[in-house]
PDB file of C-alpha atoms in Angstrom:
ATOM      1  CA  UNK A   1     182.392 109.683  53.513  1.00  0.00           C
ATOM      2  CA  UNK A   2     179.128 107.649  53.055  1.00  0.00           C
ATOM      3  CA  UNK A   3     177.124 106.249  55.725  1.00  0.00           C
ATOM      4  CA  UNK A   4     176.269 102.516  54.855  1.00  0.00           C
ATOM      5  CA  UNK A   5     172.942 101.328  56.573  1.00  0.00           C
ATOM      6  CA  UNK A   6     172.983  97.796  56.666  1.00  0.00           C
ATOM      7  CA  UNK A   7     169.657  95.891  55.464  1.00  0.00           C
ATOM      8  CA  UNK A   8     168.595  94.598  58.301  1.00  0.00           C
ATOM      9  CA  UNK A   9     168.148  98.299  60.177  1.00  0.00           C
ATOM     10  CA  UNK A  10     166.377  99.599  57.029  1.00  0.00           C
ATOM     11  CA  UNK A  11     163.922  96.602  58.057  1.00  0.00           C
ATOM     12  CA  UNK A  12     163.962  97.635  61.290  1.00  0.00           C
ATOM     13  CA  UNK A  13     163.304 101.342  60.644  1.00  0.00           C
ATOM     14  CA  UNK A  14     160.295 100.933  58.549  1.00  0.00           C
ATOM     15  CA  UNK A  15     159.463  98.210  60.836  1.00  0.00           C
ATOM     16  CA  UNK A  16     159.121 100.721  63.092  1.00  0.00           C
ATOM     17  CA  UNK A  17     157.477 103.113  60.856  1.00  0.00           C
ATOM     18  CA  UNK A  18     154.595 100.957  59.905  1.00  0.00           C
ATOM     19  CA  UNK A  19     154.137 100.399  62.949  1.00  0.00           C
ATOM     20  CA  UNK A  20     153.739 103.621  64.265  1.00  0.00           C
ATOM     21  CA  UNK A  21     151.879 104.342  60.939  1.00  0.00           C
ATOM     22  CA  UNK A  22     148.822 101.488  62.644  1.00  0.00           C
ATOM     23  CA  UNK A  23     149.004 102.624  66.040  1.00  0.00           C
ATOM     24  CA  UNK A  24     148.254 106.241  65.035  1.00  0.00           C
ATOM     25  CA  UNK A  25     145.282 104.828  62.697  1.00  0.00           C
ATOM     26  CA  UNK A  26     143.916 102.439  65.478  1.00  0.00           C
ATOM     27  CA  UNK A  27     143.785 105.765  67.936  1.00  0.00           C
ATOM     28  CA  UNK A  28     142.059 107.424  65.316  1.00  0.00           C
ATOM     29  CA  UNK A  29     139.623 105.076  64.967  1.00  0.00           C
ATOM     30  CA  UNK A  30     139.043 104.757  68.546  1.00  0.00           C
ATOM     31  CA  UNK A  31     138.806 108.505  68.422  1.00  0.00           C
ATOM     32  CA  UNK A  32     136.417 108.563  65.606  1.00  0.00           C
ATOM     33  CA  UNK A  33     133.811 105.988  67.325  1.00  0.00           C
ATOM     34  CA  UNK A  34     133.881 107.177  70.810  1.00  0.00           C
ATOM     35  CA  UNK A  35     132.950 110.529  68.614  1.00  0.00           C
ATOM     36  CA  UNK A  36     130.314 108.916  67.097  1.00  0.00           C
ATOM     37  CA  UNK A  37     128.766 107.729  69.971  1.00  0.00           C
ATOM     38  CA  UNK A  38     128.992 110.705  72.049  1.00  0.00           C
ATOM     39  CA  UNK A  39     127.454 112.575  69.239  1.00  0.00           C
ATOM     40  CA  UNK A  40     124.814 109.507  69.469  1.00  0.00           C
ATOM     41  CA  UNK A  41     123.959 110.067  73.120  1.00  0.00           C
ATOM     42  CA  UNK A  42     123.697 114.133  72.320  1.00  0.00           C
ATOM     43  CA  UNK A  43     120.854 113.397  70.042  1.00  0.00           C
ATOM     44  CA  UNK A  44     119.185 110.795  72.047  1.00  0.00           C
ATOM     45  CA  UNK A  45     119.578 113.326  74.968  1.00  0.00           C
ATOM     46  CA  UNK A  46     117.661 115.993  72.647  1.00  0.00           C
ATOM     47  CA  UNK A  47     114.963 113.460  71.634  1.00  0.00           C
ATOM     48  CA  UNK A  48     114.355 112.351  75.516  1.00  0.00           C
ATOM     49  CA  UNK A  49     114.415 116.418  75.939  1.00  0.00           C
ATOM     50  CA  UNK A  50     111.962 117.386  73.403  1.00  0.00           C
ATOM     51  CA  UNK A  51     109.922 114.523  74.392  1.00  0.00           C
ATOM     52  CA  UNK A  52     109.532 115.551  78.427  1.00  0.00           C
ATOM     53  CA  UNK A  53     108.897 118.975  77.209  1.00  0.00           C
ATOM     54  CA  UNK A  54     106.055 117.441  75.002  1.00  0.00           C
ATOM     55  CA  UNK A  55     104.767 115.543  77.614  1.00  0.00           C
ATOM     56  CA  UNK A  56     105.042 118.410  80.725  1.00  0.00           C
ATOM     57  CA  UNK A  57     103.029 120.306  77.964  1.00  0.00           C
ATOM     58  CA  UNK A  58     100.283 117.346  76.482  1.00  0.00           C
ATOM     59  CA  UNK A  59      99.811 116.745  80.852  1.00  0.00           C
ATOM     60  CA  UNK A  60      98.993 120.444  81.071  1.00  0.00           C
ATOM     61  CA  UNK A  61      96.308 120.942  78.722  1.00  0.00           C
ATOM     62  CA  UNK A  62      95.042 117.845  79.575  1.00  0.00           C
ATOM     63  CA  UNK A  63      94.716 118.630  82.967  1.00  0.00           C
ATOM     64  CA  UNK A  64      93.239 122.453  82.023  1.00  0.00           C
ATOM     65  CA  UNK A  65      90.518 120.267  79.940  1.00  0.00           C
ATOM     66  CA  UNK A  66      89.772 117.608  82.325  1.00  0.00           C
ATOM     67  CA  UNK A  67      89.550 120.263  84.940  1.00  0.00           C
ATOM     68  CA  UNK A  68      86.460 122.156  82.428  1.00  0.00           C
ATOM     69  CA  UNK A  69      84.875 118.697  81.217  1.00  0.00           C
ATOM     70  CA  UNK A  70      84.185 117.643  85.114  1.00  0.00           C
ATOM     71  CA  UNK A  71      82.851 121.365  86.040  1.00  0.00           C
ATOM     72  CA  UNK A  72      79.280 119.939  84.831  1.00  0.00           C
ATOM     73  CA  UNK A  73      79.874 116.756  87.301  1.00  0.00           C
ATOM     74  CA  UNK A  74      80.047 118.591  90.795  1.00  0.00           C
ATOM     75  CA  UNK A  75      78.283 121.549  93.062  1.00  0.00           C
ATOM     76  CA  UNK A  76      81.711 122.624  93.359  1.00  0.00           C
ATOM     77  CA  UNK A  77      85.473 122.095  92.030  1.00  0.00           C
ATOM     78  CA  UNK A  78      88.288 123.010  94.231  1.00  0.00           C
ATOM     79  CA  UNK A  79      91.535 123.132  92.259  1.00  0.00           C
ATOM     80  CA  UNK A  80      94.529 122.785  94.096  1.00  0.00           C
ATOM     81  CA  UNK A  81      97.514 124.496  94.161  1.00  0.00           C
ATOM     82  CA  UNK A  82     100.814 123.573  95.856  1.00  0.00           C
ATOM     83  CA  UNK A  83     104.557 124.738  96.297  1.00  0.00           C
ATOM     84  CA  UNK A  84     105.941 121.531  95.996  1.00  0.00           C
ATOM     85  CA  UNK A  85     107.460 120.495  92.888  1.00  0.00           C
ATOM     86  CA  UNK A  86     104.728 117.770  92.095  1.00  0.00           C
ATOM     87  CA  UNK A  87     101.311 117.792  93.447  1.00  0.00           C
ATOM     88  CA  UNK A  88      99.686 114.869  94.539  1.00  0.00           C
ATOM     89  CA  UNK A  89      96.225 115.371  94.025  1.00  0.00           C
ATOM     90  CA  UNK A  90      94.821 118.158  90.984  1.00  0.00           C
ATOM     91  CA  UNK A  91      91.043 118.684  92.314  1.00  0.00           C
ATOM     92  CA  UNK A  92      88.255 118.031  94.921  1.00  0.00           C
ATOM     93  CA  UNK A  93      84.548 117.908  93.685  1.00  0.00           C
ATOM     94  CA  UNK A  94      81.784 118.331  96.237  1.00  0.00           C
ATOM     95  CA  UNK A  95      78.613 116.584  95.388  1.00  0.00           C
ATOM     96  CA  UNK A  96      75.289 116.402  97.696  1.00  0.00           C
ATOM     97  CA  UNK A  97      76.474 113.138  98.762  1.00  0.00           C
ATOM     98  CA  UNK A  98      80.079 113.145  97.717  1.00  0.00           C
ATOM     99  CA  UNK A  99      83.735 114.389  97.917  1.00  0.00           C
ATOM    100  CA  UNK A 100      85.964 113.237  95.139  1.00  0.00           C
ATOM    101  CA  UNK A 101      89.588 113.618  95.012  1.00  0.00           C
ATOM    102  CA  UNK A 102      90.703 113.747  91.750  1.00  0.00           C
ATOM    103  CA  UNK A 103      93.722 113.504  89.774  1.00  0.00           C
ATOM    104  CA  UNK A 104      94.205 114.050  86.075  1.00  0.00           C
ATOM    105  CA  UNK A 105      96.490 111.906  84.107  1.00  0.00           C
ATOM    106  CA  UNK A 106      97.487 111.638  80.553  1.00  0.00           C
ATOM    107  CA  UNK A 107      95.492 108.396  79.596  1.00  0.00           C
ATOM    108  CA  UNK A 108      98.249 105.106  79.940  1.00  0.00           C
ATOM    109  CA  UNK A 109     100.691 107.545  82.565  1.00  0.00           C
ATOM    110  CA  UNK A 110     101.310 105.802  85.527  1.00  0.00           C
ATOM    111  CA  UNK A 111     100.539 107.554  89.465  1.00  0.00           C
ATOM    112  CA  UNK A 112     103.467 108.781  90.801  1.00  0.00           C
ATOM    113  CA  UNK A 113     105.047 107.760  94.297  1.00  0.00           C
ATOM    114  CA  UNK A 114     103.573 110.406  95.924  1.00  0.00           C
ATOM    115  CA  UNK A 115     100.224 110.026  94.025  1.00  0.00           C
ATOM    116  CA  UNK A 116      99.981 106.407  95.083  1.00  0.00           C
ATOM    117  CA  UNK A 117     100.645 107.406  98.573  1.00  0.00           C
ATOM    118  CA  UNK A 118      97.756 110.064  98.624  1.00  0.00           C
ATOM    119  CA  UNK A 119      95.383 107.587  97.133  1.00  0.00           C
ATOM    120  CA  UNK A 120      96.467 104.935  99.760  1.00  0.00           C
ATOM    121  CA  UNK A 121      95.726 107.577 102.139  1.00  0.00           C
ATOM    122  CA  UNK A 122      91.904 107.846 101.257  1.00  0.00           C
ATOM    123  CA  UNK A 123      91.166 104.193 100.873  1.00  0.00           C
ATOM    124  CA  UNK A 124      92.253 103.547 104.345  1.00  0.00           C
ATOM    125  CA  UNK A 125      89.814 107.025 105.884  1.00  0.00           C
ATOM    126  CA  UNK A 126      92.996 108.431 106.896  1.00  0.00           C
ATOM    127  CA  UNK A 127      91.688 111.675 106.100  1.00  0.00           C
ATOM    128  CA  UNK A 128      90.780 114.613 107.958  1.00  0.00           C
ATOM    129  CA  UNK A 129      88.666 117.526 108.052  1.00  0.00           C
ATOM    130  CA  UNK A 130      90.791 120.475 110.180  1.00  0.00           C
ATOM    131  CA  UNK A 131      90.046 124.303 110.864  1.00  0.00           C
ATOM    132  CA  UNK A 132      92.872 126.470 111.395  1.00  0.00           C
ATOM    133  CA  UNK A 133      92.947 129.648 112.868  1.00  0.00           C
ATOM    134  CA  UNK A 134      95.235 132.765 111.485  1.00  0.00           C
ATOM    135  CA  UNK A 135      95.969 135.927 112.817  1.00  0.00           C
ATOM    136  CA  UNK A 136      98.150 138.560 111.592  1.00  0.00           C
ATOM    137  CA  UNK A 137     100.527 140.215 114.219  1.00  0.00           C
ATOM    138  CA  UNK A 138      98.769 143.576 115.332  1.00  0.00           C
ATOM    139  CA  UNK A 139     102.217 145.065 114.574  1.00  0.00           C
ATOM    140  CA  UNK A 140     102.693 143.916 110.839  1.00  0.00           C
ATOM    141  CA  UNK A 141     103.133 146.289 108.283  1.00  0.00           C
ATOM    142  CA  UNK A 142     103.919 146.898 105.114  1.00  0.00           C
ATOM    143  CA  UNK A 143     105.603 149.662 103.763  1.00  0.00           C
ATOM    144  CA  UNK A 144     107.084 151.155 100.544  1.00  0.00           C
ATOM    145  CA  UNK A 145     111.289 151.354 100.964  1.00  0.00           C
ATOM    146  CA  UNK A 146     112.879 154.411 100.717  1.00  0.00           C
ATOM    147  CA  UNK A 147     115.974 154.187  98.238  1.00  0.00           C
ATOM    148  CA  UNK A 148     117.695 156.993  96.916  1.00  0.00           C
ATOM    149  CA  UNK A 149     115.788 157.073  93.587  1.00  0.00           C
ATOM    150  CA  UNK A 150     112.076 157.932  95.142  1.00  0.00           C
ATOM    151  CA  UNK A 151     112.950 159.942  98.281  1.00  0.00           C
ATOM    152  CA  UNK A 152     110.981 162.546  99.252  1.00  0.00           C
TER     153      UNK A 152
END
């Protein structure tokens, strides 16, 4: 007992092969080039990596040189230190007739926000000279903690 297939389903049937034959190639391809360009934004990722690393580390020296090259420049060179994230202001030279502010940039790098805020600051005098008193508590102490590896 033979099964006859009739012409027109073995159209249909590879019909329907072929077509799921291009449909699986078009999702590869789609598959292949959203590959491709995630691979392409890893590596540009890397690059603008690499490249903020360079600069953190070109603004660094620079600012460890520019900080020597002006010693010559003033009486005195205050370098500041902060526990922000990003200082505003690097040094303040005191001259006889002078107090600078001064911040060192990589030559072309723009200020920053907070850098053009400071130097707004000074242009319009809105600067001030302050004393502040401190005072340790009588009762502070400090004291070496007992755990069970150094006791007595």
């Amino acid at each position: 007992m033979a099964i006859e297939i009739q012409t027109e389903t073995w159209y249909l049937l590879w019909a329907i092969v072929i077509a799921v034959i291009v449909g699986l190639a078009i999702a590869v391809l789609k598959l292949q080039q959203k590959y491709k360009d995630a691979i392409g934004q890893l590596k540009e990722r890397g690059k603008q990596s690499r490249q903020l690393g360079i600069n953190e580390i070109k603004g660094g020296i620079n600012q460890i040189l520019g900080t020597f090259s002006l010693l010559n420049e003033y009486e005195e060179i205050m370098l500041l230190a902060t526990t922000s994230g990003n200082a505003s202001m690097d040094l303040i030279g005191v001259n006889q007739n002078s107090l600078d502010f001064i911040e060192i940039k990589t030559k072309g790098s723009p200020l920053t926000k907070g850098e053009k805020k400071v130097r707004r600051l000074i242009q319009e005098k809105m600067v001030n000279y302050r004393i502040v008193d401190a005072d340790l508590p009588v009762d502070f102490k400090i004291e070496e903690r007992t755990t069970q590896n150094n006791q007595q």
